[in-house]
Short mmCIF file of C-alpha atoms and ligand atoms in Angstrom, two decimals:
data_model
loop_
_atom_site.label_atom_id
_atom_site.label_comp_id
_atom_site.label_asym_id
_atom_site.label_seq_id
_atom_site.Cartn_x
_atom_site.Cartn_y
_atom_site.Cartn_z
CA MET N 1 -91.19 33.13 58.73
CA ARG N 2 -88.51 30.84 60.23
CA VAL N 3 -85.77 29.79 57.98
CA ASP N 4 -83.21 27.63 58.89
CA THR N 5 -80.47 27.39 55.77
CA PRO N 6 -80.63 30.12 53.59
CA VAL N 7 -80.70 28.31 50.36
CA GLN N 8 -81.83 31.17 48.15
CA ASP N 9 -84.33 33.71 49.23
CA VAL N 10 -87.72 32.97 50.26
CA GLU N 11 -90.32 34.48 48.24
CA MET N 12 -93.76 34.82 49.67
CA ASP N 13 -95.95 36.42 47.40
CA GLY N 14 -98.28 39.19 48.65
CA PRO N 15 -101.90 38.47 48.50
CA ILE N 16 -102.71 35.91 46.08
CA ASP N 17 -104.78 37.14 43.18
CA LEU N 18 -107.45 34.60 43.33
CA ARG N 19 -109.09 35.48 39.71
CA ASP N 20 -105.71 34.90 38.03
CA PRO N 21 -103.00 33.45 39.71
CA TYR N 22 -101.19 32.11 36.43
CA PRO N 23 -98.96 35.52 35.86
CA MET N 24 -97.55 35.01 39.24
CA PHE N 25 -96.91 31.09 38.46
CA ALA N 26 -95.31 32.25 35.07
CA ARG N 27 -93.10 34.86 37.00
CA HIS N 28 -91.77 31.90 39.00
CA ARG N 29 -91.12 29.44 35.88
CA ALA N 30 -89.33 32.62 34.30
CA GLU N 31 -87.09 32.84 37.57
CA GLY N 32 -86.34 28.41 37.70
CA GLY N 33 -88.20 25.85 37.84
CA VAL N 34 -88.26 25.53 41.50
CA PHE N 35 -88.03 28.22 44.33
CA ARG N 36 -87.74 28.81 48.11
CA GLY N 37 -91.27 29.83 49.08
CA SER N 38 -95.06 29.30 47.96
CA VAL N 39 -97.19 29.96 45.54
CA MET N 40 -100.15 29.55 48.57
CA ASP N 41 -101.68 32.02 51.27
CA TRP N 42 -100.19 31.57 54.20
CA SER N 43 -101.50 34.86 55.58
CA LYS N 44 -104.11 33.60 57.93
CA THR N 45 -101.70 30.63 58.96
CA PRO N 46 -100.55 31.28 62.46
CA GLU N 47 -96.61 31.78 63.06
CA SER N 48 -96.33 28.52 65.17
CA LEU N 49 -98.34 26.56 62.37
CA MET N 50 -96.07 27.55 59.65
CA PRO N 51 -93.84 24.94 58.47
CA GLU N 52 -90.07 26.19 58.51
CA LYS N 53 -88.72 24.92 55.13
CA LEU N 54 -90.93 26.17 52.34
CA TYR N 55 -90.13 25.31 48.35
CA ALA N 56 -92.43 25.22 45.31
CA ALA N 57 -92.04 23.15 41.94
CA VAL N 58 -93.35 25.39 39.36
CA SER N 59 -91.79 23.95 36.10
CA PHE N 60 -93.06 21.01 34.43
CA ASP N 61 -90.41 18.88 34.65
CA ALA N 62 -89.90 19.75 38.31
CA VAL N 63 -93.57 18.41 39.52
CA ASN N 64 -93.44 15.54 37.04
CA ARG N 65 -90.43 14.33 39.09
CA VAL N 66 -92.12 15.13 42.46
CA PHE N 67 -95.13 13.02 41.32
CA ARG N 68 -92.92 10.29 40.60
CA ASP N 69 -90.40 10.47 43.59
CA GLY N 70 -92.61 9.36 46.34
CA LYS N 71 -89.54 7.97 48.27
CA VAL N 72 -88.43 11.44 49.10
CA PHE N 73 -91.40 13.66 48.08
CA ASN N 74 -93.31 11.80 50.07
CA SER N 75 -97.23 12.31 50.42
CA LYS N 76 -97.49 11.73 54.10
CA ILE N 77 -98.12 15.43 54.98
CA TYR N 78 -101.92 14.64 54.27
CA ASP N 79 -101.86 13.13 57.68
CA ALA N 80 -101.89 16.62 59.03
CA THR N 81 -104.33 18.33 57.01
CA ILE N 82 -106.92 16.52 54.83
CA GLY N 83 -106.13 13.31 56.27
CA LEU N 84 -107.57 14.69 60.01
CA PHE N 85 -110.84 15.06 57.83
CA ILE N 86 -111.06 11.75 55.73
CA GLY N 87 -109.34 9.70 58.30
CA PRO N 88 -106.27 7.02 56.78
CA THR N 89 -106.20 6.68 53.15
CA ILE N 90 -104.29 5.83 49.64
CA LEU N 91 -103.70 9.42 49.78
CA ALA N 92 -101.26 9.42 52.24
CA MET N 93 -99.46 6.08 51.66
CA GLU N 94 -96.15 5.28 49.85
CA GLY N 95 -94.64 2.49 48.73
CA LYS N 96 -95.59 -1.37 49.44
CA PRO N 97 -98.33 -0.19 51.73
CA HIS N 98 -99.76 2.19 49.06
CA TRP N 99 -99.61 -0.26 46.26
CA GLU N 100 -101.22 -2.88 48.59
CA HIS N 101 -104.02 -1.00 49.66
CA ARG N 102 -104.37 0.91 46.11
CA ASN N 103 -104.78 -2.64 44.21
CA LEU N 104 -108.06 -3.62 46.98
CA VAL N 105 -109.62 -0.35 46.26
CA SER N 106 -109.28 0.11 42.58
CA ALA N 107 -111.13 -3.04 42.26
CA ALA N 108 -114.41 -1.03 42.60
CA PHE N 109 -113.07 1.41 39.55
CA LYS N 110 -112.39 -0.88 37.31
CA THR N 111 -112.70 0.06 33.78
CA ARG N 112 -115.41 -2.63 33.16
CA SER N 113 -117.44 -0.71 34.98
CA LEU N 114 -117.55 2.36 33.30
CA ALA N 115 -118.97 1.04 30.40
CA ARG N 116 -122.01 0.27 32.51
CA TRP N 117 -122.26 3.32 34.59
CA GLU N 118 -122.07 5.46 31.62
CA PRO N 119 -126.05 4.30 30.26
CA GLU N 120 -127.01 2.99 33.82
CA ILE N 121 -126.24 5.90 36.05
CA VAL N 122 -124.35 9.26 34.14
CA ARG N 123 -126.77 9.48 31.31
CA PRO N 124 -129.55 9.24 33.68
CA VAL N 125 -128.39 11.56 35.84
CA VAL N 126 -127.64 14.33 33.48
CA ASN N 127 -130.97 14.13 31.71
CA GLY N 128 -132.90 14.65 34.96
CA LEU N 129 -131.01 17.47 35.59
CA ILE N 130 -132.11 18.94 32.18
CA ASP N 131 -135.13 18.48 32.93
CA GLU N 132 -135.07 20.15 35.64
CA PHE N 133 -134.66 23.56 34.27
CA ILE N 134 -134.71 23.20 30.40
CA ASP N 135 -138.19 24.80 30.04
CA LYS N 136 -137.09 27.75 31.69
CA GLY N 137 -134.86 28.68 29.13
CA SER N 138 -132.14 29.90 31.32
CA ALA N 139 -130.08 28.36 34.05
CA ASP N 140 -127.00 28.85 35.95
CA LEU N 141 -125.14 25.93 35.19
CA VAL N 142 -123.44 25.81 38.45
CA ARG N 143 -126.00 25.82 40.63
CA ASP N 144 -127.82 23.69 38.16
CA PHE N 145 -125.89 21.62 36.79
CA THR N 146 -122.14 21.23 37.41
CA PHE N 147 -122.33 21.42 41.30
CA GLU N 148 -124.92 18.91 41.54
CA PHE N 149 -124.05 16.17 39.08
CA PRO N 150 -121.01 14.67 40.42
CA THR N 151 -122.86 14.27 43.94
CA ARG N 152 -125.87 12.59 42.35
CA VAL N 153 -123.67 10.30 40.21
CA ILE N 154 -121.52 9.29 43.32
CA SER N 155 -124.29 8.57 45.54
CA ARG N 156 -126.12 5.67 42.73
CA LEU N 157 -122.17 4.39 42.19
CA LEU N 158 -122.32 3.95 46.20
CA GLY N 159 -125.23 2.29 45.68
CA LEU N 160 -127.01 4.78 48.81
CA PRO N 161 -130.78 5.35 49.00
CA GLU N 162 -132.23 7.98 46.57
CA ASP N 163 -134.22 9.45 49.72
CA ASP N 164 -130.57 10.10 51.34
CA LEU N 165 -129.37 12.03 48.51
CA PRO N 166 -130.36 15.60 50.20
CA TRP N 167 -128.41 14.73 53.21
CA PHE N 168 -125.72 13.14 51.70
CA ARG N 169 -125.10 15.99 49.46
CA LYS N 170 -125.36 18.46 52.76
CA ARG N 171 -122.67 16.64 54.67
CA ALA N 172 -120.47 15.85 51.86
CA VAL N 173 -120.65 20.07 51.36
CA GLU N 174 -119.41 20.37 54.88
CA LEU N 175 -116.76 18.03 54.91
CA ILE N 176 -115.36 19.20 51.59
CA SER N 177 -115.51 22.68 53.30
CA TYR N 178 -112.94 21.99 55.93
CA THR N 179 -110.56 24.82 55.33
CA ILE N 180 -113.07 27.07 55.71
CA ASN N 181 -114.91 25.62 58.59
CA HIS N 182 -113.26 22.77 60.70
CA LYS N 183 -115.65 22.11 63.21
CA ARG N 184 -118.55 21.18 60.93
CA ALA N 185 -115.99 19.54 58.90
CA PHE N 186 -115.55 17.39 61.71
CA GLU N 187 -119.10 16.86 62.82
CA ALA N 188 -119.81 15.86 59.36
CA SER N 189 -116.83 13.27 59.17
CA ALA N 190 -118.27 11.75 62.30
CA ALA N 191 -121.70 11.33 60.53
CA LEU N 192 -120.61 10.14 57.36
CA LYS N 193 -118.37 7.42 59.34
CA ASP N 194 -121.78 6.29 61.05
CA TYR N 195 -123.61 6.36 57.88
CA PHE N 196 -121.18 4.16 55.82
CA LEU N 197 -120.65 1.80 58.58
CA ALA N 198 -124.42 0.97 58.42
CA GLN N 199 -124.54 0.93 54.68
CA ILE N 200 -121.24 -1.53 54.78
CA GLU N 201 -123.16 -3.71 57.79
CA LYS N 202 -126.21 -4.19 55.56
CA ARG N 203 -123.71 -5.49 52.44
CA ARG N 204 -122.04 -7.48 54.68
CA CYS N 205 -125.76 -9.25 55.55
CA ALA N 206 -126.69 -9.07 51.81
CA PRO N 207 -123.98 -8.04 48.86
CA THR N 208 -124.90 -5.60 46.28
CA ASP N 209 -123.56 -4.73 43.03
CA ASP N 210 -122.27 -1.55 43.75
CA ILE N 211 -118.69 -0.04 44.71
CA ILE N 212 -119.41 -0.08 49.02
CA GLY N 213 -120.39 -3.78 47.70
CA ASP N 214 -117.20 -4.24 45.76
CA LEU N 215 -115.01 -2.60 48.96
CA VAL N 216 -116.31 -4.99 51.23
CA SER N 217 -116.05 -7.82 49.23
CA ALA N 218 -112.74 -6.88 47.93
CA GLU N 219 -109.88 -9.67 48.78
CA ILE N 220 -106.30 -9.87 47.30
CA ASP N 221 -104.44 -13.18 49.03
CA GLY N 222 -106.99 -13.16 51.75
CA GLU N 223 -106.83 -9.98 52.90
CA HIS N 224 -109.64 -7.92 52.93
CA LEU N 225 -110.20 -4.49 53.89
CA THR N 226 -110.90 -3.04 57.34
CA ASP N 227 -114.12 -0.93 57.93
CA GLU N 228 -111.75 2.15 58.81
CA ALA N 229 -110.30 1.84 55.57
CA ILE N 230 -113.88 1.00 53.92
CA PHE N 231 -115.03 4.78 55.53
CA SER N 232 -111.82 6.29 55.15
CA PHE N 233 -111.90 5.50 51.32
CA LEU N 234 -115.65 6.65 50.67
CA ARG N 235 -114.85 10.06 52.39
CA LEU N 236 -111.77 10.52 50.20
CA LEU N 237 -114.21 10.07 47.39
CA LEU N 238 -115.99 13.18 48.33
CA PRO N 239 -112.92 15.77 47.78
CA ALA N 240 -111.57 13.43 45.43
CA GLY N 241 -114.09 12.84 42.80
CA LEU N 242 -116.82 15.23 43.47
CA GLU N 243 -115.21 18.90 44.12
CA THR N 244 -112.84 17.97 41.39
CA THR N 245 -115.47 17.25 38.54
CA TYR N 246 -117.67 19.67 39.01
CA ARG N 247 -115.12 22.44 39.36
CA SER N 248 -113.40 20.96 36.18
CA SER N 249 -116.55 20.56 34.42
CA GLY N 250 -117.61 24.23 35.13
CA ASN N 251 -114.09 25.48 33.76
CA LEU N 252 -114.53 23.63 30.57
CA LEU N 253 -118.05 25.29 30.40
CA TYR N 254 -116.65 28.59 30.97
CA LEU N 255 -113.94 27.99 28.59
CA LEU N 256 -115.86 26.99 25.85
CA LEU N 257 -118.73 29.92 26.77
CA THR N 258 -116.26 32.49 26.30
CA HIS N 259 -113.91 31.39 23.15
CA ARG N 260 -117.13 31.20 21.00
CA ASP N 261 -115.43 29.89 18.03
CA GLN N 262 -114.25 26.80 20.02
CA PHE N 263 -117.46 26.37 21.54
CA ASP N 264 -119.51 26.69 17.61
CA ALA N 265 -116.64 24.30 16.62
CA VAL N 266 -117.39 21.74 19.43
CA ASP N 267 -121.46 22.09 19.48
CA ALA N 268 -120.88 21.23 15.35
CA ASP N 269 -119.13 18.44 16.15
CA HIS N 270 -119.36 16.45 19.46
CA GLU N 271 -116.18 14.44 18.63
CA LEU N 272 -113.98 17.40 19.53
CA ILE N 273 -115.74 16.70 23.03
CA GLY N 274 -112.35 14.75 23.98
CA GLN N 275 -109.66 17.31 22.88
CA ALA N 276 -111.67 20.13 24.66
CA ILE N 277 -111.66 18.61 28.30
CA GLU N 278 -108.13 17.99 28.18
CA GLU N 279 -107.21 21.35 27.00
CA GLY N 280 -109.78 22.62 29.60
CA LEU N 281 -108.27 20.60 32.28
CA ARG N 282 -104.40 21.72 31.13
CA TYR N 283 -105.56 25.32 30.86
CA GLU N 284 -107.68 25.67 33.95
CA THR N 285 -106.82 22.41 36.42
CA PRO N 286 -109.51 22.47 39.19
CA LEU N 287 -106.54 21.94 41.77
CA THR N 288 -103.79 24.04 40.96
CA THR N 289 -101.34 22.95 43.94
CA VAL N 290 -101.22 19.99 46.35
CA GLN N 291 -98.38 19.12 48.52
CA ARG N 292 -95.41 16.64 49.61
CA PHE N 293 -92.70 16.95 52.19
CA THR N 294 -89.24 15.50 51.93
CA THR N 295 -87.87 12.61 53.61
CA GLU N 296 -84.26 13.40 52.92
CA ASP N 297 -81.50 15.99 51.76
CA THR N 298 -82.19 16.39 48.08
CA GLU N 299 -82.02 18.40 44.94
CA LEU N 300 -84.60 19.63 42.39
CA GLU N 301 -83.79 21.27 39.38
CA GLY N 302 -80.58 22.09 40.82
CA VAL N 303 -82.28 23.76 44.22
CA PRO N 304 -80.54 21.90 47.00
CA ILE N 305 -83.99 21.09 49.32
CA PRO N 306 -83.08 19.93 52.82
CA ALA N 307 -85.33 16.90 54.82
CA GLY N 308 -88.53 18.20 56.36
CA ALA N 309 -89.58 20.70 53.62
CA VAL N 310 -93.08 21.23 52.69
CA ILE N 311 -93.28 21.24 48.71
CA ASP N 312 -95.79 23.15 46.52
CA VAL N 313 -96.50 20.89 43.73
CA CYS N 314 -98.04 23.72 41.03
CA ILE N 315 -99.86 21.48 38.38
CA GLY N 316 -101.21 24.64 37.31
CA SER N 317 -97.89 26.08 36.60
CA ALA N 318 -96.47 23.17 35.37
CA ASN N 319 -99.80 22.87 32.78
CA ARG N 320 -98.43 26.23 31.41
CA ASP N 321 -94.86 24.98 31.04
CA GLU N 322 -93.97 27.46 27.77
CA LYS N 323 -90.95 24.74 27.40
CA ARG N 324 -93.83 22.06 26.77
CA TRP N 325 -96.28 23.76 25.14
CA GLU N 326 -95.92 26.74 22.62
CA ARG N 327 -98.48 29.70 23.49
CA SER N 328 -99.29 27.70 26.99
CA GLU N 329 -100.94 30.78 28.13
CA GLU N 330 -103.55 30.31 25.35
CA PHE N 331 -106.84 28.13 25.62
CA ASP N 332 -106.99 26.53 21.99
CA ILE N 333 -108.82 22.52 22.07
CA PHE N 334 -107.13 22.05 18.56
CA ARG N 335 -103.23 22.29 19.77
CA LYS N 336 -101.38 19.34 19.53
CA ARG N 337 -102.25 17.31 22.46
CA VAL N 338 -99.24 16.73 24.94
CA PRO N 339 -100.17 14.61 28.55
CA HIS N 340 -100.79 17.60 31.19
CA LEU N 341 -100.80 16.89 35.06
CA SER N 342 -104.25 17.80 36.12
CA PHE N 343 -104.43 13.98 37.10
CA ALA N 344 -101.07 14.08 39.16
CA ALA N 345 -98.03 11.36 37.65
CA GLY N 346 -96.82 8.67 39.27
CA GLU N 347 -98.19 5.92 42.08
CA HIS N 348 -100.57 8.95 42.95
CA THR N 349 -102.12 9.22 39.50
CA CYS N 350 -105.65 9.99 40.07
CA MET N 351 -107.73 6.87 40.26
CA GLY N 352 -111.10 8.19 38.69
CA LEU N 353 -109.14 9.76 35.87
CA HIS N 354 -111.48 7.48 33.84
CA LEU N 355 -114.91 7.94 35.63
CA ALA N 356 -114.08 12.20 35.32
CA ARG N 357 -113.61 12.41 31.73
CA MET N 358 -116.52 10.05 31.15
CA GLU N 359 -118.38 11.94 33.42
CA THR N 360 -117.48 15.49 31.42
CA ARG N 361 -117.86 14.04 28.46
CA VAL N 362 -121.03 13.02 28.57
CA ALA N 363 -122.11 16.09 30.65
CA VAL N 364 -121.36 18.29 27.92
CA GLU N 365 -122.50 16.13 25.09
CA THR N 366 -126.10 15.73 26.40
CA LEU N 367 -125.95 20.00 27.30
CA LEU N 368 -125.09 20.83 23.82
CA THR N 369 -127.34 17.90 22.50
CA ARG N 370 -130.55 19.34 24.13
CA LEU N 371 -129.72 22.90 24.38
CA SER N 372 -129.67 25.13 21.29
CA ASP N 373 -128.34 28.51 21.06
CA ILE N 374 -126.68 28.68 24.34
CA ARG N 375 -125.67 32.16 25.23
CA PHE N 376 -123.68 33.39 28.34
CA VAL N 377 -125.15 36.16 30.76
CA THR N 378 -122.05 38.08 31.47
CA ASP N 379 -123.74 41.10 33.28
CA ASP N 380 -123.03 39.87 37.02
CA ASP N 381 -118.97 39.40 35.59
CA PRO N 382 -118.78 35.66 36.55
CA HIS N 383 -115.61 34.18 36.18
CA ILE N 384 -113.38 31.39 37.64
CA HIS N 385 -111.91 32.14 40.91
CA GLY N 386 -109.98 30.68 43.41
CA GLN N 387 -106.33 29.20 44.77
CA PRO N 388 -105.65 26.01 44.78
CA PHE N 389 -109.29 25.12 44.04
CA ARG N 390 -110.24 27.07 41.24
CA SER N 391 -114.27 26.70 39.67
CA PRO N 392 -116.65 29.63 37.84
CA THR N 393 -118.36 31.85 40.32
CA ALA N 394 -121.42 31.00 38.34
CA LEU N 395 -122.08 30.44 34.59
CA PRO N 396 -125.63 31.93 33.97
CA VAL N 397 -127.36 31.22 30.34
CA THR N 398 -129.87 31.60 28.20
CA PHE N 399 -131.02 28.80 25.40
CA SER N 400 -133.80 27.23 23.83
CA PRO N 401 -134.40 23.63 23.96
CA ALA N 402 -133.26 21.75 21.21
CA ALA N 403 -135.36 20.02 18.09
CA ALA N 404 -134.22 16.65 18.50
CA LYS N 405 -130.98 16.91 16.84
C1 HEM A 1 -111.29 15.88 36.77
C2 HEM A 1 -111.37 15.36 37.80
C3 HEM A 1 -110.45 15.03 38.56
C4 HEM A 1 -109.13 15.79 38.83
C5 HEM A 1 -108.41 16.98 38.18
C6 HEM A 1 -108.24 14.77 39.87
C7 HEM A 1 -107.27 15.02 40.29
C8 HEM A 1 -106.34 14.29 40.81
C9 HEM A 1 -105.21 14.04 41.57
C10 HEM A 1 -104.15 15.42 41.47
C11 HEM A 1 -104.48 13.59 42.50
C12 HEM A 1 -103.10 13.18 43.04
C13 HEM A 1 -103.46 14.32 44.57
C14 HEM A 1 -101.92 13.85 45.25
O1 HEM A 1 -101.34 12.85 45.07
O2 HEM A 1 -102.13 14.85 45.55
C15 HEM A 1 -105.78 12.58 42.63
C16 HEM A 1 -105.75 11.21 43.21
C17 HEM A 1 -107.26 10.24 43.54
N1 HEM A 1 -108.17 10.96 42.81
FE1 HEM A 1 -108.54 12.10 41.47
N2 HEM A 1 -109.59 13.86 40.33
C18 HEM A 1 -110.55 13.88 39.69
C19 HEM A 1 -111.14 13.35 39.89
C20 HEM A 1 -111.51 11.95 40.66
C21 HEM A 1 -112.39 10.93 40.27
C22 HEM A 1 -114.09 11.42 39.81
C23 HEM A 1 -112.65 10.28 41.50
C24 HEM A 1 -113.42 9.02 41.94
C25 HEM A 1 -114.61 9.24 41.99
C26 HEM A 1 -111.35 10.29 42.05
C27 HEM A 1 -110.78 9.65 43.06
C28 HEM A 1 -108.83 9.61 43.36
C29 HEM A 1 -108.25 8.93 44.47
C30 HEM A 1 -108.85 7.87 45.17
C31 HEM A 1 -107.36 9.41 44.25
C32 HEM A 1 -106.22 8.95 45.20
C33 HEM A 1 -104.95 8.14 44.48
C34 HEM A 1 -103.53 7.96 45.61
O3 HEM A 1 -103.47 8.28 46.09
O4 HEM A 1 -103.10 6.87 44.79
N3 HEM A 1 -110.59 11.30 41.27
N4 HEM A 1 -106.98 13.12 41.85
#
């Protein structure tokens, strides 16, 4: 790897333990909040594409500071990564343009909508999926449930025709798998653009009460969103809203199933689901690491960082910082609640956090209400896997349909 200023030794871990990258994060935290190097696997990146200056923020304070200083730690880096597949969106904007654009699109995510979406969309979707497997007495809750429900929810929130769901699901999965197959993701991106343009056009002729309708009519000071801004934002919702939610709900179910006492406590008292969701997000965030680049020479936790450096912003490590949480490496839904960073912080704080929490609450609550005696089948060693995206390989369970609870 090329290095210009020898600030401190560059640390590139060998092959990353995809089953458990947390000991690596802890080792780096023990050496300081920031280091020169990366928590990502760059082994398949050609030398010519390697960033010259790589740093990683791993403590809670360092990650929090990076998120809250978009002027120095800039999101434009996404233009060269996911932006190639989804187009220009708020994810890669900073300052005034970000603020203005975010205001326009957030009109479609008003809290008022959540109260309606829960009974009208989320509950029917979740119940419909459970109907499909409840009589079998067994299921893989990843394949049959967590992987599917956020896609169905989003397609209904957008107001897409029911018959389009299989096509939409296929294209959405191809787009979010952009790191695995670039060509297929580009094709999916182009197909989704044409599809969304047709949906936008329909709503221009006849307004609808759904997210695409809201985006078409959103207006601030006479400003409307362009078609490109709308279809790019809709494509952003796939990695931002589908992938994160299916992975985080799977992580929570895995953690509960492998901590039986906590599972039983939540099963007996559904009021505990909210705190279980937060602890699940802290302990096993679905997205451990995002990136920023520095616009000027700066310093983070005493480490000088030059302009033009790529920074790994390691949410997964920040969420286990022992300076912020006692027994930080333990999953404990009863711990004192201290905010985590899984939804980021500052100007790019997740726009879908209330929706994600609501979807997960309804999913867990409905599963626990409709299934009883849920048992985890561990023969094939199901486990949480991946870096930077993490979720269970599978969640095989057996159960009985619950008598009306
Ligand atoms: C548990 C589920 C979720 C997690 C953990 C999560 C996490 C995040 C994180 C970490 C960011 C900041 C990324 C960065 O700045 O580099 C983000 C941004 C965003 N998220 Fe989420 N997200 C979740 C669910 C959702 C849902 C359900 C939606 C909408 C359907 C959504 C929409 C967005 C959008 C639009 C942004 C961009 C905000 C901006 O740049 O101003 N997210 N999310």
